[in-house]
Amino acid sequence: MPPSNHDIEMNIFPIKEDSLAQGSSYTMREPLYEETSPPRFFDRLVDGFRRDPNQRISPEDPLDIIHAAEVAQLHRPILGSTLSTRPHSYDVRLANLQTAQSHLARKLKGRHLQMIAIGGSIGTGLFVASGRALEVGGPGSLLVAYLFIGCMLYCTVQALGELAVCFPVAGSFSAYSTRFLDPSWGFAMGWNYALQWLVALPLEIIAASITITYWNPDLNKAIFVTIFLIAVVVINLFGVKGYGEAEFVFAIIKVIAVIGFILLGIVLNIGGVPGGGYIGVLYWRDPGAFHNGFKGLCSVFVTAAFAFAGTELVGLAAAETANPRKSLPTAIKQVFWRITLFYIVALFLIGLLVPYDDPRLLIPGSASAAASPFVIAIENAGIEVLPSVMNVVILIAVLSVGNSSVFGSSRTLAALADQNQAPKILSYVDRRGRPLVSIMIASSMGLLAYLADLKEQGVVLDWLVAISGLSSIFTWASICLAHIRFRRAWTQQGHSLRELAFKSQCGVFGSYLGFFFNILVLFAQFWVGAWPVDWEDQSPSELAKNFFLQFMAMPVVAVFYIAHRLFARTKYIKTADMDIDTGRRDFNLPILLAQEAEERRGWPKWKRVYRFFC
């Protein structure tokens, strides 16, 4: 018999001893209503790090067994009828259930997602590595390649938005691959994506310490490595709200800086600075628009793809968003402005202001801020203060990517652990909703940044990058393919597109296009890796080293996939067997769509066009 409310109340408060007379019943007892002192700050701090047994990245729910039985009646066996008798077999439905009911703290708001979509994770890939791309391919190749990759990524993010709004689950990319493609491919994609961000943290911290040497080359980098690493760890220990607020501020600074550079670049190009003349398209004629021919263009394709890495983080954050139905579509549409402003317009002006044969573009070290074409363009104009301002922006951008790397890798590792694809200890979640062990593992990779003062640090980091160098390409291609197969299963199982809370503006055609473009980038990477631009001047050992640095991620992914497939004995998931029900959000669509349609009828034409893109 459960206790009554009266008994519960009596158990909460201490009892006065003199209220219990001899032979009296407990109904006569009088509680002591004394104020208890609140826990001290240190006690609250320590208690916050303790494990909450009811909170995991993808928690086990008491109703999971019932839900699994219901799902089993709706869907035919995915892995064969002999699944339960096979050792080491992988349970796809359990993975779907565990990722469907995430207890992550849903504290990200619409403004956080929008700024993450516009400016999140933009760092050295744009501000520094674009200089190397300009030197290899020229301004024409730079513009064509970034337009090509921009179109590919716009289609990819639209597909991701449709999946993330419908299934805002933990693990996002690997979960979609597990559910709609192959569990072993989801395992390979999850680990490859986690490795990408684990390696990115020391790289970005080293880049930040090198940026500091722009003002004083004699400074000890280890001092700033310590400062930046502590800053990144502290931000992530504040939880997802800390990450969101930090990225909100970082993104605002980057957006303001890029818009300011665009305005300044226009003024510089038309000769608006004292002592400077009209430039126009001078550098497109001399030394020229294209460098190293078609191979130079393919080299820029690869660099451009890496510069866009991190755009997909807005989908990973879906499981921690307060209102994904409202926030995600708006954030996904912001990617249009991210591609247009940050990449196309800004890099077009870079091509007008900096010739590709400028010797400063060849400064050793891809993280050197002195090799940034943004800094070079301002220095060419003779403006003394702005190069330092631009370097501050580069420093902030680099720390932003370091912040995103801990967030991305920790959430992916914890979700993999709860899907039985990683050690269980990684699923440790404390009482503040932080995947604490995964955050510590991701942060510990930052200790590699102390290699910054060693002469051999470049060699070590190059090989670390090579392990997951193609991660973004694989992730984007998997998102497009998962969207294609989801749409096919959605139609085949009797659903209409009107039932989707958000539909990709590019449709299935956009996903086919995005998948095809990603495959083309992989071929370009293979060609550039095997026969680089200056391959005639390289020895066979140098060519072999260059190839494995550029393409080693391919065999690494293959090893992950084959090993898991042999161990877990998974199979390719057929369209008819796909589970499109578990974890799906319906959002009371008929009512919401009717309200939105009524609201749109009162909009002026300019607002309809604006809301289509934003």
XYZ file of C-alpha atoms in Angstrom:
614
model
C 0.000 0.000 0.000
C 1.556 3.340 -1.020
C 2.125 5.937 1.705
C -0.402 8.737 2.040
C 0.407 12.381 1.492
C 0.241 12.875 5.245
C 2.822 10.156 5.880
C 5.100 11.621 3.223
C 4.881 15.038 4.827
C 5.655 13.577 8.234
C 8.724 11.818 6.852
C 10.089 15.014 5.344
C 10.298 16.988 8.566
C 12.026 16.032 11.862
C 9.811 15.243 14.850
C 9.676 16.965 18.205
C 10.567 14.446 20.900
C 8.180 15.960 23.467
C 5.242 15.526 21.053
C 5.378 11.748 21.456
C 3.701 11.109 24.797
C 3.899 7.631 26.253
C 1.228 5.405 24.769
C 0.327 8.013 22.155
C -0.197 7.238 18.491
C 1.920 8.663 15.666
C -1.035 10.761 14.520
C -0.322 13.102 17.441
C 3.256 13.841 16.411
C 4.168 17.415 15.553
C 6.875 18.072 12.983
C 9.615 20.621 13.447
C 9.260 23.272 10.781
C 12.803 24.580 11.002
C 14.654 26.146 8.118
C 17.579 24.061 6.896
C 20.699 25.809 5.650
C 21.225 25.597 1.885
C 24.184 23.556 0.668
C 27.439 25.416 0.369
C 28.846 26.451 -3.010
C 31.600 23.827 -2.902
C 29.097 21.090 -2.033
C 26.833 22.123 -4.919
C 29.817 22.169 -7.260
C 30.929 18.664 -6.281
C 27.364 17.340 -6.362
C 26.964 18.610 -9.916
C 29.714 16.259 -11.114
C 28.063 13.171 -9.641
C 26.285 10.808 -11.918
C 22.554 11.088 -12.341
C 21.362 7.495 -12.838
C 18.245 8.736 -14.609
C 20.116 10.856 -17.138
C 22.116 9.586 -20.107
C 22.668 10.880 -23.608
C 20.093 8.331 -24.784
C 18.516 7.083 -21.549
C 16.900 3.750 -21.047
C 13.195 4.174 -20.502
C 10.964 1.737 -18.561
C 8.554 1.776 -21.507
C 11.246 0.807 -24.007
C 10.378 -2.881 -23.722
C 6.725 -2.171 -24.457
C 7.658 0.237 -27.236
C 10.054 -2.284 -28.736
C 7.336 -4.894 -28.805
C 4.987 -2.489 -30.581
C 7.640 -1.561 -33.117
C 8.440 -5.236 -33.688
C 4.812 -5.816 -34.687
C 4.914 -2.902 -37.135
C 8.225 -3.728 -38.809
C 9.649 -6.956 -40.123
C 12.978 -8.162 -38.748
C 15.838 -6.074 -40.101
C 18.725 -8.359 -39.365
C 17.094 -11.711 -40.020
C 14.949 -14.069 -38.031
C 17.930 -15.675 -36.339
C 19.064 -12.417 -34.754
C 18.492 -13.463 -31.171
C 20.543 -16.634 -31.571
C 23.594 -14.930 -33.042
C 26.428 -13.840 -30.761
C 27.586 -10.215 -31.065
C 24.531 -9.310 -33.197
C 23.560 -5.651 -33.323
C 20.033 -4.602 -32.335
C 18.999 -1.744 -34.623
C 15.644 -1.187 -32.926
C 17.273 -0.806 -29.523
C 19.671 1.767 -30.993
C 16.713 3.663 -32.494
C 14.883 3.622 -29.167
C 17.907 4.747 -27.198
C 18.582 7.718 -29.477
C 14.907 8.670 -29.781
C 14.312 9.792 -26.193
C 17.333 11.918 -25.444
C 17.494 13.521 -21.985
C 20.075 16.071 -22.997
C 19.411 19.515 -21.571
C 17.300 21.245 -24.223
C 18.633 24.727 -23.550
C 19.619 25.901 -27.035
C 17.328 28.630 -28.313
C 16.584 29.878 -31.787
C 19.169 32.671 -31.610
C 21.866 30.157 -30.662
C 21.060 27.898 -33.601
C 20.888 30.783 -36.049
C 24.324 32.104 -35.117
C 25.782 28.579 -35.099
C 24.397 28.127 -38.622
C 25.725 31.472 -39.868
C 29.118 31.707 -38.231
C 29.754 28.619 -36.109
C 33.032 26.677 -36.608
C 34.395 29.124 -39.191
C 38.115 29.360 -38.473
C 41.427 28.832 -40.227
C 39.698 26.996 -43.084
C 38.321 30.319 -44.334
C 40.620 32.984 -42.927
C 43.990 31.277 -43.491
C 43.729 28.140 -45.660
C 41.950 30.133 -48.375
C 45.321 31.815 -49.003
C 46.864 28.460 -49.912
C 43.876 27.747 -52.173
C 44.373 31.125 -53.882
C 48.060 30.376 -54.470
C 47.395 26.900 -55.925
C 44.406 27.642 -58.157
C 44.189 31.411 -58.655
C 41.154 33.668 -58.036
C 39.038 32.057 -60.770
C 39.475 28.548 -59.356
C 38.851 29.923 -55.862
C 35.488 31.382 -56.872
C 34.367 28.397 -58.982
C 35.341 25.821 -56.347
C 33.636 27.623 -53.468
C 30.491 28.130 -55.553
C 30.507 24.416 -56.389
C 30.992 23.304 -52.780
C 28.531 25.944 -51.576
C 25.769 24.548 -53.817
C 26.611 21.024 -52.652
C 26.481 21.985 -49.000
C 23.254 23.962 -49.333
C 21.542 20.851 -50.702
C 23.123 18.729 -47.955
C 22.061 20.996 -45.094
C 18.514 21.200 -46.438
C 18.348 17.392 -46.370
C 19.818 17.407 -42.863
C 17.207 19.930 -41.752
C 14.351 17.713 -42.899
C 15.786 14.699 -41.074
C 16.699 16.641 -37.912
C 13.282 18.282 -37.544
C 11.541 14.942 -38.046
C 14.026 12.969 -35.908
C 15.820 15.288 -33.414
C 17.783 12.383 -31.950
C 21.130 12.107 -30.186
C 24.006 11.175 -32.445
C 22.344 12.753 -35.489
C 24.540 11.756 -38.464
C 25.595 8.302 -37.316
C 22.043 7.634 -36.081
C 20.596 8.411 -39.526
C 23.158 6.163 -41.214
C 22.382 3.384 -38.725
C 18.638 3.711 -39.244
C 18.387 4.279 -43.002
C 21.577 2.781 -44.484
C 23.573 0.193 -42.529
C 24.377 -0.038 -38.787
C 28.027 -0.736 -39.581
C 28.200 2.350 -41.782
C 26.665 4.335 -38.926
C 29.375 2.971 -36.625
C 32.100 3.993 -39.096
C 30.585 7.445 -39.628
C 30.158 8.085 -35.916
C 33.749 7.243 -35.056
C 35.139 9.041 -38.090
C 33.191 12.183 -37.198
C 34.328 11.989 -33.575
C 37.956 11.564 -34.666
C 37.664 14.613 -36.900
C 36.743 16.857 -33.990
C 39.103 15.160 -31.522
C 42.024 16.055 -33.807
C 40.651 19.526 -34.561
C 41.057 20.723 -30.956
C 44.887 20.572 -30.754
C 45.137 21.900 -34.312
C 43.052 24.960 -33.534
C 44.804 25.652 -30.232
C 48.159 25.508 -32.016
C 46.763 27.857 -34.659
C 45.670 30.256 -31.901
C 49.137 30.193 -30.295
C 50.752 30.839 -33.693
C 48.370 33.751 -34.258
C 49.666 35.363 -31.050
C 53.215 35.312 -32.476
C 52.066 37.767 -35.157
C 52.719 40.496 -32.584
C 55.761 38.930 -30.890
C 57.489 35.937 -32.559
C 59.668 35.290 -29.487
C 56.790 34.372 -27.159
C 56.629 30.861 -25.725
C 53.638 29.177 -27.350
C 53.111 26.771 -24.433
C 51.875 29.655 -22.262
C 49.063 30.492 -24.657
C 48.291 26.827 -25.330
C 47.553 26.490 -21.605
C 45.387 29.624 -21.537
C 43.360 28.674 -24.622
C 42.911 25.043 -23.562
C 41.632 26.065 -20.124
C 39.244 28.564 -21.743
C 37.768 25.931 -24.091
C 37.370 23.359 -21.298
C 35.719 25.863 -18.935
C 33.223 26.939 -21.617
C 32.185 23.331 -22.241
C 31.910 22.583 -18.527
C 29.104 25.140 -18.429
C 27.109 22.662 -20.506
C 25.244 23.172 -23.742
C 24.047 26.605 -22.598
C 27.671 27.696 -22.181
C 28.535 26.385 -25.632
C 25.532 28.124 -27.172
C 26.229 31.501 -25.554
C 29.940 31.360 -26.453
C 29.195 30.487 -30.071
C 26.562 33.222 -30.181
C 29.156 35.834 -29.191
C 31.914 34.365 -31.386
C 29.612 34.208 -34.416
C 28.460 37.816 -33.980
C 32.085 38.974 -33.939
C 32.881 36.953 -37.075
C 29.791 38.185 -38.915
C 30.570 41.823 -38.099
C 34.213 41.347 -39.120
C 33.384 39.731 -42.469
C 30.741 42.335 -43.327
C 33.236 45.046 -42.386
C 35.894 43.427 -44.572
C 33.469 43.247 -47.510
C 32.735 46.961 -47.229
C 36.441 47.743 -46.836
C 37.315 45.476 -49.770
C 34.925 47.339 -52.066
C 36.473 50.652 -51.021
C 40.011 49.312 -51.572
C 39.142 47.903 -54.976
C 37.737 51.147 -56.345
C 40.693 53.148 -55.027
C 38.955 54.808 -52.097
C 42.058 54.807 -49.885
C 44.511 57.751 -50.106
C 47.507 56.727 -52.212
C 45.710 53.714 -53.701
C 44.422 53.522 -57.237
C 41.619 51.646 -58.915
C 42.340 47.896 -58.942
C 39.256 46.357 -60.546
C 40.076 42.975 -62.120
C 43.773 43.760 -62.573
C 44.951 40.622 -60.775
C 42.573 38.473 -62.854
C 44.546 39.572 -65.931
C 48.026 39.679 -64.388
C 49.097 37.173 -63.106
C 45.783 35.622 -64.224
C 42.517 34.087 -63.072
C 43.600 30.433 -63.083
C 46.792 28.766 -61.882
C 47.939 25.174 -62.500
C 45.014 24.484 -64.817
C 42.341 21.902 -64.046
C 44.451 20.208 -61.387
C 44.736 23.523 -59.547
C 40.938 23.760 -59.637
C 40.591 20.236 -58.188
C 43.072 21.113 -55.419
C 40.912 24.092 -54.470
C 37.823 21.825 -54.422
C 39.400 19.820 -51.619
C 40.448 22.925 -49.660
C 36.989 24.456 -50.063
C 35.307 21.305 -48.762
C 37.433 21.408 -45.611
C 36.723 25.130 -45.156
C 32.984 24.360 -44.992
C 33.479 21.650 -42.337
C 31.339 22.203 -39.257
C 28.295 23.607 -41.048
C 26.479 20.379 -40.168
C 26.845 21.042 -36.408
C 23.448 22.716 -36.449
C 21.964 19.251 -37.033
C 23.952 17.709 -34.181
C 22.522 20.373 -31.858
C 18.931 19.402 -32.736
C 18.728 17.003 -29.777
C 19.515 19.889 -27.409
C 17.129 22.466 -28.873
C 14.104 23.646 -26.925
C 11.815 23.876 -29.973
C 13.320 22.128 -33.041
C 10.162 22.571 -35.127
C 10.484 26.360 -34.920
C 14.218 26.908 -34.518
C 15.800 24.404 -36.902
C 14.118 25.440 -40.195
C 15.086 29.067 -39.602
C 18.649 28.101 -38.705
C 18.958 25.796 -41.723
C 17.946 28.638 -44.023
C 20.662 30.857 -42.525
C 23.224 28.608 -44.213
C 22.369 30.436 -47.461
C 23.800 33.637 -45.977
C 26.754 31.783 -44.492
C 27.704 30.503 -47.954
C 26.983 33.779 -49.732
C 28.569 36.280 -47.326
C 31.399 34.372 -45.726
C 32.616 32.460 -48.714
C 31.459 33.693 -52.110
C 31.439 37.489 -51.657
C 34.396 37.679 -49.258
C 36.624 35.358 -51.304
C 35.656 37.075 -54.563
C 37.004 40.306 -53.069
C 40.111 38.448 -51.877
C 40.731 37.381 -55.477
C 40.453 41.011 -56.574
C 42.789 42.387 -53.886
C 45.541 39.731 -53.566
C 47.463 38.276 -56.543
C 48.005 34.529 -56.366
C 51.784 34.968 -56.752
C 52.120 37.069 -53.581
C 55.088 35.491 -51.688
C 53.366 35.922 -48.322
C 50.845 33.236 -49.318
C 53.701 30.705 -49.189
C 54.657 31.349 -45.544
C 55.319 27.920 -43.961
C 52.619 26.651 -41.624
C 48.994 26.575 -42.655
C 48.004 28.177 -39.341
C 50.159 31.285 -39.752
C 47.968 34.380 -39.595
C 50.584 36.271 -41.606
C 49.646 34.037 -44.575
C 45.951 35.009 -44.319
C 44.776 36.703 -47.522
C 42.469 38.864 -45.384
C 45.479 40.258 -43.511
C 47.533 40.600 -46.720
C 44.758 42.559 -48.454
C 44.659 45.067 -45.594
C 48.450 45.300 -45.396
C 48.624 46.036 -49.146
C 46.400 49.064 -48.539
C 48.893 50.429 -45.991
C 46.415 50.491 -43.125
C 48.413 50.003 -39.928
C 45.838 49.129 -37.276
C 43.405 46.879 -39.156
C 45.793 43.926 -39.721
C 46.025 43.518 -35.949
C 42.237 43.781 -35.678
C 41.850 41.091 -38.326
C 44.258 38.862 -36.439
C 42.141 39.257 -33.303
C 39.145 38.082 -35.346
C 41.173 35.103 -36.620
C 42.121 34.286 -33.023
C 38.465 34.372 -31.940
C 37.460 32.256 -34.945
C 40.102 29.670 -34.085
C 38.908 29.444 -30.463
C 35.344 29.114 -31.755
C 36.323 26.028 -33.742
C 38.117 24.636 -30.691
C 34.943 25.148 -28.673
C 32.874 23.412 -31.364
C 35.331 20.523 -31.541
C 34.815 19.614 -27.867
C 31.042 19.917 -28.259
C 30.887 17.838 -31.460
C 33.241 15.073 -30.354
C 31.838 14.705 -26.810
C 28.212 14.420 -27.972
C 29.119 11.971 -30.713
C 31.199 9.771 -28.382
C 28.486 9.703 -25.711
C 25.782 8.821 -28.237
C 27.981 6.054 -29.685
C 28.414 4.641 -26.181
C 24.678 4.514 -25.562
C 24.208 2.751 -28.899
C 26.710 0.075 -27.789
C 29.209 1.320 -30.379
C 31.732 2.724 -27.864
C 32.853 1.959 -24.266
C 29.987 2.448 -21.812
C 32.005 4.793 -19.611
C 31.691 7.453 -22.321
C 27.945 7.658 -21.645
C 28.541 9.074 -18.134
C 26.252 12.089 -17.697
C 26.364 14.164 -14.525
C 23.476 15.856 -12.770
C 23.839 19.011 -14.841
C 23.288 17.054 -18.055
C 26.918 17.118 -19.217
C 28.529 14.056 -20.849
C 31.417 14.523 -18.443
C 33.699 11.619 -19.395
C 33.357 12.361 -23.101
C 34.129 16.034 -22.472
C 37.238 15.038 -20.519
C 38.393 12.655 -23.269
C 37.843 15.333 -25.929
C 39.598 17.969 -23.822
C 42.563 15.710 -23.101
C 43.288 15.578 -26.840
C 44.064 19.270 -26.510
C 47.258 18.341 -24.646
C 48.736 17.490 -28.063
C 48.806 21.248 -28.652
C 51.952 21.416 -26.502
C 53.726 20.098 -29.587
C 53.541 23.686 -30.840
C 57.099 24.469 -29.712
C 58.604 21.352 -31.313
C 60.069 21.362 -34.794
C 58.398 18.024 -35.601
C 54.896 19.116 -34.538
C 53.820 19.603 -38.136
C 54.628 16.005 -39.059
C 52.704 14.557 -36.113
C 49.646 16.722 -36.648
C 49.604 16.086 -40.406
C 49.249 12.360 -39.792
C 46.592 12.898 -37.143
C 44.600 15.002 -39.587
C 45.024 12.351 -42.275
C 43.195 9.769 -40.132
C 39.908 11.673 -40.422
C 40.763 14.048 -43.258
C 37.768 13.036 -45.396
C 35.304 12.894 -42.514
C 33.222 15.861 -43.666
C 32.883 14.454 -47.188
C 31.738 11.067 -45.871
C 29.340 12.722 -43.424
C 27.744 14.961 -46.052
C 27.418 12.115 -48.575
C 25.825 9.903 -45.896
C 23.326 12.639 -44.990
C 22.258 12.988 -48.636
C 21.956 9.227 -49.125
C 20.051 8.798 -45.848
C 17.599 11.515 -46.941
C 17.067 9.826 -50.305
C 16.315 6.466 -48.675
C 14.150 8.075 -45.973
C 11.976 9.741 -48.617
C 11.651 6.425 -50.458
C 10.624 4.568 -47.286
C 8.306 7.429 -46.295
C 6.370 7.146 -49.565
C 6.465 3.359 -49.672
C 4.981 3.070 -46.187
C 1.970 5.199 -47.102
C 2.940 8.701 -45.929
C 2.688 11.964 -47.858
C 5.062 14.922 -47.879
C 2.384 17.062 -46.214
C 2.981 15.082 -43.025
C 6.573 16.365 -42.758
C 7.131 19.279 -40.380
C 9.895 20.686 -42.612
C 10.632 19.776 -46.224
C 13.964 20.306 -47.941
C 13.699 23.230 -50.354
C 15.928 21.271 -52.749
C 13.847 18.088 -52.505
C 15.193 14.647 -53.296
C 16.854 16.041 -56.426
C 19.017 18.257 -54.222
C 20.108 15.220 -52.209
C 21.023 13.336 -55.385
C 22.972 16.388 -56.531
C 24.706 16.768 -53.166
C 25.618 13.072 -53.076
C 27.004 13.224 -56.617
C 29.076 16.332 -55.831
C 30.510 14.666 -52.711
C 31.598 11.659 -54.771
C 33.249 14.026 -57.264
C 35.204 15.657 -54.430
C 36.414 12.214 -53.323
C 37.671 11.514 -56.847
C 39.339 14.939 -56.944
C 41.004 14.184 -53.615
C 42.323 10.878 -54.963
C 43.701 12.499 -58.110
C 45.323 15.387 -56.249
C 46.729 13.003 -53.648
C 48.252 10.622 -56.205
C 49.445 13.291 -58.657
C 49.774 16.655 -56.872
C 50.381 19.898 -58.724
C 54.183 19.623 -58.533
C 54.415 15.839 -58.700
C 57.155 15.899 -61.365
C 59.519 17.541 -58.879
C 58.830 15.078 -56.041
C 60.605 11.812 -55.271
C 58.639 8.527 -55.083
C 58.783 8.571 -51.269
C 57.425 12.125 -51.194
C 54.625 11.170 -53.580
C 53.693 8.160 -51.426
C 53.696 10.287 -48.278
C 51.539 12.952 -49.942
C 49.038 10.343 -51.146
C 48.551 8.777 -47.731
C 48.299 12.183 -46.082
C 45.533 13.119 -48.511
C 43.686 9.791 -48.759
C 44.438 7.726 -45.646
C 40.971 8.402 -44.245
C 39.494 6.104 -46.903
C 41.152 2.870 -45.655
C 40.534 3.959 -42.055
C 36.770 4.212 -42.719
C 36.872 0.901 -44.578
C 38.539 -0.817 -41.604
C 35.920 0.567 -39.189
C 33.074 -0.549 -41.460
C 34.356 -4.042 -42.258
C 35.402 -4.813 -38.681
C 32.004 -3.830 -37.267
C 30.140 -5.665 -40.012
C 32.057 -8.886 -39.340
C 31.717 -8.567 -35.559
C 28.054 -7.448 -35.346
C 26.934 -9.305 -38.502
C 24.783 -6.444 -39.719
C 23.019 -6.179 -43.045
C 22.053 -3.409 -45.414
C 18.620 -2.151 -44.336
C 15.929 -2.536 -46.969
C 13.442 0.236 -47.607
C 10.464 -1.832 -46.481
C 12.201 -2.656 -43.184
C 13.122 0.903 -42.198
C 11.741 2.213 -38.926
C 10.333 5.666 -39.658
C 8.168 5.839 -36.527
C 10.475 5.633 -33.508
C 11.498 9.087 -32.353
C 9.507 10.933 -34.998
C 8.063 14.294 -33.943
C 4.582 15.071 -35.280
C 4.205 18.537 -33.694
C 0.370 18.566 -34.213
C 1.076 19.373 -37.842
C -2.448 20.013 -39.186
C -3.023 22.761 -36.621
C 0.453 24.266 -37.003
C 0.347 24.281 -40.799
C -3.082 25.918 -40.835
C -1.873 28.632 -38.461
C 1.263 29.274 -40.522
C -0.698 29.395 -43.788
C -3.107 31.923 -42.283
C -0.186 34.018 -41.063
C 1.554 33.959 -44.472
C -1.522 35.312 -46.235
C -1.027 38.640 -44.484
C 2.661 38.993 -45.378
C 3.823 41.507 -48.002
C 5.719 40.118 -50.983
C 9.155 41.179 -49.714
C 8.594 39.287 -46.474
C 7.590 36.133 -48.331
C 10.819 36.246 -50.335
C 12.841 36.960 -47.181
C 11.262 34.126 -45.194
C 11.844 31.713 -48.067
C 15.602 32.226 -47.661
C 15.582 32.995 -43.924
